[in-house]
Amino acid sequence: AAGVIQSPRHLIKEKRETATLKCYPIPRHDTVYWYQQGPGQDPQFLISFYEKMQSDKGSIPDRFSAQQFSDYHSELNMSSLELGDSALYFCASSPHGLAGTYNEQFFGPGTRLTVL
Amino acid sequence: AQKITQTQPGMFVQEKEAVTLDCTYDTSDQSYGLFWYKQPSSGEMIFLIYQGSYDEQNATEGRYSLNFQKARKSANLVISASQLGDSAMYFCAMREGQGGSEKLVFGKGTKLTVNP
């Protein structure tokens, strides 16, 4: 079965550089979530998209932006990178359903970003 | 305020024994969902089990079962017949929101070590 694809899997950047992380959801999944997991931390919700519109926003820095495209893939753009941005970035996708129903989030393998 | 509390930073268990990982949650919503994920050292987030707030039966998935006590707001994970491959971080998470965004809020995690 197809899974969530994230690219690149590993990324090394210098401070103040920019980075773009990509996420390809499972086919027919129209909702994408981004999470950030710092070293030794739990994953923190950043932002989500439903049908190409931003649906929720968490603790995402202003230096970060994201969007979902017409083919439902999503990109997380990170500018002016800081050392503290070093983390594992997960994308998860889910199918949209009725409010209150169970929609499992399928996680991608993550992109490990290291900022030097 | 912490919405998901995992009070055990680390747990040890002998191979083939059962272990319970604790999770308590805080929400005023009537409809919510509780998840357990496993994160091995390789980093991927592996879905284990789900419990909906309206589910009357405790969820089970193979060797995993969820001891759901709604009045106590606890959702403990029970792993039976532990295996060496069960050594990993385990995160309890709660689904927040409805419809187009159902982000997950994670606890701090419990590191499980299975000893031979």
mmCIF file of C-alpha atoms in Angstrom:
data_model
loop_
_atom_site.group_PDB
_atom_site.id
_atom_site.type_symbol
_atom_site.label_atom_id
_atom_site.label_comp_id
_atom_site.label_asym_id
_atom_site.label_seq_id
_atom_site.Cartn_x
_atom_site.Cartn_y
_atom_site.Cartn_z
ATOM 1 C CA ALA A 1 0.000 0.000 0.000
ATOM 2 C CA ALA A 2 1.154 3.507 -0.768
ATOM 3 C CA GLY A 3 2.493 5.511 2.144
ATOM 4 C CA VAL A 4 3.243 9.148 2.806
ATOM 5 C CA ILE A 5 6.417 10.219 1.031
ATOM 6 C CA GLN A 6 8.698 12.904 2.365
ATOM 7 C CA SER A 7 11.721 14.360 0.688
ATOM 8 C CA PRO A 8 14.482 14.805 1.334
ATOM 9 C CA ARG A 9 14.996 12.330 4.150
ATOM 10 C CA HIS A 10 18.030 14.189 5.440
ATOM 11 C CA LEU A 11 19.006 17.813 4.990
ATOM 12 C CA ILE A 12 21.970 19.780 6.272
ATOM 13 C CA LYS A 13 21.907 23.557 6.095
ATOM 14 C CA GLU A 14 23.880 26.479 7.452
ATOM 15 C CA LYS A 15 22.395 29.152 9.690
ATOM 16 C CA ARG A 16 20.418 31.794 7.812
ATOM 17 C CA GLU A 17 19.910 29.522 4.813
ATOM 18 C CA THR A 18 16.534 28.381 3.517
ATOM 19 C CA ALA A 19 15.099 24.889 3.265
ATOM 20 C CA THR A 20 12.107 23.347 1.524
ATOM 21 C CA LEU A 21 10.598 20.111 2.732
ATOM 22 C CA LYS A 22 8.149 18.206 0.565
ATOM 23 C CA CYS A 23 5.329 15.867 1.450
ATOM 24 C CA TYR A 24 3.326 13.619 -0.856
ATOM 25 C CA PRO A 25 0.224 12.301 0.899
ATOM 26 C CA ILE A 26 -1.395 8.947 0.369
ATOM 27 C CA PRO A 27 -3.583 9.033 -2.768
ATOM 28 C CA ARG A 28 -7.083 10.378 -2.096
ATOM 29 C CA HIS A 29 -6.010 11.893 1.216
ATOM 30 C CA ASP A 30 -6.923 15.548 1.152
ATOM 31 C CA THR A 31 -5.634 16.642 4.556
ATOM 32 C CA VAL A 32 -1.971 17.174 5.402
ATOM 33 C CA TYR A 33 -0.417 17.914 8.776
ATOM 34 C CA TRP A 34 3.116 19.065 9.592
ATOM 35 C CA TYR A 35 4.789 18.301 12.921
ATOM 36 C CA GLN A 36 8.192 19.252 14.310
ATOM 37 C CA GLN A 37 10.031 16.975 16.742
ATOM 38 C CA GLY A 38 13.122 18.429 18.392
ATOM 39 C CA PRO A 39 15.796 16.140 19.861
ATOM 40 C CA GLY A 40 14.352 14.242 22.807
ATOM 41 C CA GLN A 41 11.014 16.028 22.447
ATOM 42 C CA ASP A 42 7.498 15.057 21.525
ATOM 43 C CA PRO A 43 6.143 16.060 18.111
ATOM 44 C CA GLN A 44 4.597 19.528 17.983
ATOM 45 C CA PHE A 45 1.900 20.471 15.508
ATOM 46 C CA LEU A 46 2.917 23.194 13.069
ATOM 47 C CA ILE A 47 0.211 23.591 10.445
ATOM 48 C CA SER A 48 -2.426 21.691 8.502
ATOM 49 C CA PHE A 49 -4.164 21.939 5.146
ATOM 50 C CA TYR A 50 -7.462 20.649 3.919
ATOM 51 C CA GLU A 51 -8.382 20.847 0.263
ATOM 52 C CA LYS A 52 -5.458 23.192 -0.408
ATOM 53 C CA MET A 53 -6.527 25.677 2.247
ATOM 54 C CA GLN A 54 -4.841 26.187 5.574
ATOM 55 C CA SER A 55 -7.123 24.606 8.143
ATOM 56 C CA ASP A 56 -5.221 25.060 11.405
ATOM 57 C CA LYS A 57 -2.060 26.620 12.679
ATOM 58 C CA GLY A 58 0.055 25.725 15.656
ATOM 59 C CA SER A 59 3.398 26.886 16.945
ATOM 60 C CA ILE A 60 4.868 27.642 13.556
ATOM 61 C CA PRO A 61 7.457 30.453 13.421
ATOM 62 C CA ASP A 62 6.816 33.375 11.094
ATOM 63 C CA ARG A 63 9.976 32.349 9.231
ATOM 64 C CA PHE A 64 8.157 29.220 8.098
ATOM 65 C CA SER A 65 5.459 29.038 5.488
ATOM 66 C CA ALA A 66 3.644 26.157 3.896
ATOM 67 C CA GLN A 67 1.132 25.413 1.221
ATOM 68 C CA GLN A 68 -0.762 22.554 -0.331
ATOM 69 C CA PHE A 69 -0.850 22.291 -4.095
ATOM 70 C CA SER A 70 -3.519 21.178 -6.532
ATOM 71 C CA ASP A 71 -2.157 17.613 -6.513
ATOM 72 C CA TYR A 72 -2.420 17.687 -2.676
ATOM 73 C CA HIS A 73 1.289 17.543 -2.067
ATOM 74 C CA SER A 74 2.541 20.040 0.472
ATOM 75 C CA GLU A 75 5.735 21.997 0.962
ATOM 76 C CA LEU A 76 7.130 23.517 4.137
ATOM 77 C CA ASN A 77 9.414 26.464 3.434
ATOM 78 C CA MET A 78 11.816 27.517 6.149
ATOM 79 C CA SER A 79 13.875 30.693 5.907
ATOM 80 C CA SER A 80 16.604 32.291 8.034
ATOM 81 C CA LEU A 81 17.313 28.926 9.584
ATOM 82 C CA GLU A 82 18.431 28.859 13.198
ATOM 83 C CA LEU A 83 20.259 26.188 15.156
ATOM 84 C CA GLY A 84 17.036 25.505 17.054
ATOM 85 C CA ASP A 85 15.292 24.494 13.848
ATOM 86 C CA SER A 86 17.285 21.265 13.844
ATOM 87 C CA ALA A 87 14.601 18.623 14.228
ATOM 88 C CA LEU A 88 12.716 15.779 12.651
ATOM 89 C CA TYR A 89 9.869 17.114 10.536
ATOM 90 C CA PHE A 90 6.933 14.816 9.994
ATOM 91 C CA CYS A 91 4.185 15.079 7.487
ATOM 92 C CA ALA A 92 0.982 13.127 8.065
ATOM 93 C CA SER A 93 -2.004 12.708 5.818
ATOM 94 C CA SER A 94 -5.567 11.648 6.407
ATOM 95 C CA PRO A 95 -8.779 11.359 4.468
ATOM 96 C CA HIS A 96 -11.415 13.911 5.290
ATOM 97 C CA GLY A 97 -14.473 12.673 7.054
ATOM 98 C CA LEU A 98 -17.450 13.791 9.009
ATOM 99 C CA ALA A 99 -16.784 15.746 12.162
ATOM 100 C CA GLY A 100 -16.418 13.442 15.108
ATOM 101 C CA THR A 101 -15.472 10.408 13.044
ATOM 102 C CA TYR A 102 -12.145 8.707 13.254
ATOM 103 C CA ASN A 103 -9.646 9.661 10.591
ATOM 104 C CA GLU A 104 -6.301 8.065 11.178
ATOM 105 C CA GLN A 105 -3.259 10.159 10.426
ATOM 106 C CA PHE A 106 -0.644 8.262 8.487
ATOM 107 C CA PHE A 107 2.834 9.561 9.179
ATOM 108 C CA GLY A 108 5.642 9.817 6.683
ATOM 109 C CA PRO A 109 9.173 8.722 7.562
ATOM 110 C CA GLY A 110 10.177 12.293 8.401
ATOM 111 C CA THR A 111 12.853 14.686 7.193
ATOM 112 C CA ARG A 112 15.779 15.124 9.541
ATOM 113 C CA LEU A 113 16.981 18.714 9.285
ATOM 114 C CA THR A 114 20.335 19.663 10.752
ATOM 115 C CA VAL A 115 21.275 23.335 10.922
ATOM 116 C CA LEU A 116 24.984 24.017 11.425
ATOM 117 C CA ALA B 1 -1.669 23.119 30.580
ATOM 118 C CA GLN B 2 -0.407 19.721 29.554
ATOM 119 C CA LYS B 3 -3.219 17.849 27.888
ATOM 120 C CA ILE B 4 -1.491 14.500 27.672
ATOM 121 C CA THR B 5 0.564 13.295 30.614
ATOM 122 C CA GLN B 6 2.898 10.362 30.507
ATOM 123 C CA THR B 7 4.448 10.052 33.947
ATOM 124 C CA GLN B 8 6.985 7.339 33.131
ATOM 125 C CA PRO B 9 10.034 8.733 31.329
ATOM 126 C CA GLY B 10 11.491 5.227 31.180
ATOM 127 C CA MET B 11 10.288 1.702 31.740
ATOM 128 C CA PHE B 12 12.079 -1.635 31.804
ATOM 129 C CA VAL B 13 10.519 -5.031 31.202
ATOM 130 C CA GLN B 14 11.789 -8.548 30.800
ATOM 131 C CA GLU B 15 11.251 -10.254 27.488
ATOM 132 C CA LYS B 16 7.934 -12.177 27.334
ATOM 133 C CA GLU B 17 6.442 -10.226 30.239
ATOM 134 C CA ALA B 18 3.598 -7.730 30.005
ATOM 135 C CA VAL B 19 4.072 -4.001 30.575
ATOM 136 C CA THR B 20 1.684 -1.092 31.060
ATOM 137 C CA LEU B 21 2.523 2.402 29.866
ATOM 138 C CA ASP B 22 0.505 5.124 31.548
ATOM 139 C CA CYS B 23 -1.307 7.995 29.877
ATOM 140 C CA THR B 24 -3.753 10.497 31.321
ATOM 141 C CA TYR B 25 -5.453 13.219 29.351
ATOM 142 C CA ASP B 26 -7.376 16.396 29.885
ATOM 143 C CA THR B 27 -10.184 17.587 27.657
ATOM 144 C CA SER B 28 -13.612 19.125 27.954
ATOM 145 C CA ASP B 29 -14.709 17.758 24.579
ATOM 146 C CA GLN B 30 -17.262 14.953 24.525
ATOM 147 C CA SER B 31 -15.866 13.556 21.298
ATOM 148 C CA TYR B 32 -12.167 12.858 21.174
ATOM 149 C CA GLY B 33 -9.745 10.187 20.168
ATOM 150 C CA LEU B 34 -6.706 8.709 21.834
ATOM 151 C CA PHE B 35 -3.771 7.165 20.017
ATOM 152 C CA TRP B 36 -0.599 5.348 20.830
ATOM 153 C CA TYR B 37 2.437 5.567 18.565
ATOM 154 C CA LYS B 38 5.746 3.731 18.689
ATOM 155 C CA GLN B 39 8.917 5.504 17.652
ATOM 156 C CA PRO B 40 11.993 3.275 17.304
ATOM 157 C CA SER B 41 15.467 4.743 17.210
ATOM 158 C CA SER B 42 15.200 5.011 13.421
ATOM 159 C CA GLY B 43 12.654 7.796 13.944
ATOM 160 C CA GLU B 44 9.495 6.769 12.154
ATOM 161 C CA MET B 45 6.137 7.111 13.909
ATOM 162 C CA ILE B 46 4.287 3.810 13.907
ATOM 163 C CA PHE B 47 0.585 3.808 14.724
ATOM 164 C CA LEU B 48 -0.311 1.136 17.277
ATOM 165 C CA ILE B 49 -3.847 1.561 18.517
ATOM 166 C CA TYR B 50 -6.789 3.955 18.668
ATOM 167 C CA GLN B 51 -9.598 4.488 21.185
ATOM 168 C CA GLY B 52 -12.570 6.726 20.512
ATOM 169 C CA SER B 53 -14.294 8.446 23.381
ATOM 170 C CA TYR B 54 -17.592 6.751 22.533
ATOM 171 C CA ASP B 55 -16.125 3.299 22.123
ATOM 172 C CA GLU B 56 -17.514 1.067 24.834
ATOM 173 C CA GLN B 57 -14.999 -1.701 24.356
ATOM 174 C CA ASN B 58 -11.303 -1.328 25.054
ATOM 175 C CA ALA B 59 -9.341 -1.329 21.815
ATOM 176 C CA THR B 60 -7.075 -4.264 21.034
ATOM 177 C CA GLU B 61 -4.584 -4.826 18.221
ATOM 178 C CA GLY B 62 -2.625 -8.030 18.481
ATOM 179 C CA ARG B 63 -0.332 -7.778 21.491
ATOM 180 C CA TYR B 64 -1.457 -4.210 22.184
ATOM 181 C CA SER B 65 -4.511 -3.304 24.213
ATOM 182 C CA LEU B 66 -5.708 -0.012 25.547
ATOM 183 C CA ASN B 67 -7.059 0.157 29.077
ATOM 184 C CA PHE B 68 -9.521 3.013 28.686
ATOM 185 C CA GLN B 69 -10.978 4.451 31.885
ATOM 186 C CA LYS B 70 -13.034 7.412 30.812
ATOM 187 C CA ALA B 71 -14.000 8.639 34.272
ATOM 188 C CA ARG B 72 -10.358 8.706 35.283
ATOM 189 C CA LYS B 73 -9.325 10.144 31.917
ATOM 190 C CA SER B 74 -6.700 7.499 31.454
ATOM 191 C CA ALA B 75 -5.745 5.487 28.383
ATOM 192 C CA ASN B 76 -2.959 3.127 29.356
ATOM 193 C CA LEU B 77 -1.248 0.943 26.771
ATOM 194 C CA VAL B 78 -0.711 -2.685 27.681
ATOM 195 C CA ILE B 79 1.851 -4.666 25.717
ATOM 196 C CA SER B 80 1.658 -8.396 26.311
ATOM 197 C CA ALA B 81 4.499 -10.856 25.798
ATOM 198 C CA SER B 82 7.157 -8.155 25.280
ATOM 199 C CA GLN B 83 9.707 -8.688 22.549
ATOM 200 C CA LEU B 84 13.167 -7.188 22.131
ATOM 201 C CA GLY B 85 11.851 -5.288 19.123
ATOM 202 C CA ASP B 86 9.386 -3.464 21.360
ATOM 203 C CA SER B 87 12.230 -1.351 22.740
ATOM 204 C CA ALA B 88 11.364 2.170 21.588
ATOM 205 C CA MET B 89 9.758 5.458 22.589
ATOM 206 C CA TYR B 90 6.015 5.288 23.016
ATOM 207 C CA PHE B 91 3.838 8.354 22.637
ATOM 208 C CA CYS B 92 0.261 8.785 23.731
ATOM 209 C CA ALA B 93 -1.636 11.379 21.703
ATOM 210 C CA MET B 94 -5.063 12.958 21.644
ATOM 211 C CA ARG B 95 -6.925 14.206 18.625
ATOM 212 C CA GLU B 96 -8.081 17.795 18.887
ATOM 213 C CA GLY B 97 -10.411 19.567 16.560
ATOM 214 C CA GLN B 98 -12.922 18.305 14.060
ATOM 215 C CA GLY B 99 -13.615 18.288 10.376
ATOM 216 C CA GLY B 100 -10.798 19.685 8.288
ATOM 217 C CA SER B 101 -8.206 19.706 11.047
ATOM 218 C CA GLU B 102 -7.744 17.096 13.690
ATOM 219 C CA LYS B 103 -4.265 17.746 14.937
ATOM 220 C CA LEU B 104 -2.640 15.426 17.403
ATOM 221 C CA VAL B 105 -1.345 16.582 20.768
ATOM 222 C CA PHE B 106 1.357 14.293 22.096
ATOM 223 C CA GLY B 107 2.608 13.440 25.554
ATOM 224 C CA LYS B 108 6.312 13.561 26.406
ATOM 225 C CA GLY B 109 6.697 9.867 25.748
ATOM 226 C CA THR B 110 7.933 6.805 27.607
ATOM 227 C CA LYS B 111 11.125 5.049 26.656
ATOM 228 C CA LEU B 112 10.591 1.302 26.912
ATOM 229 C CA THR B 113 13.535 -1.051 27.189
ATOM 230 C CA VAL B 114 12.951 -4.767 26.868
ATOM 231 C CA ASN B 115 15.656 -6.842 28.490
ATOM 232 C CA PRO B 116 16.531 -10.369 27.312
#
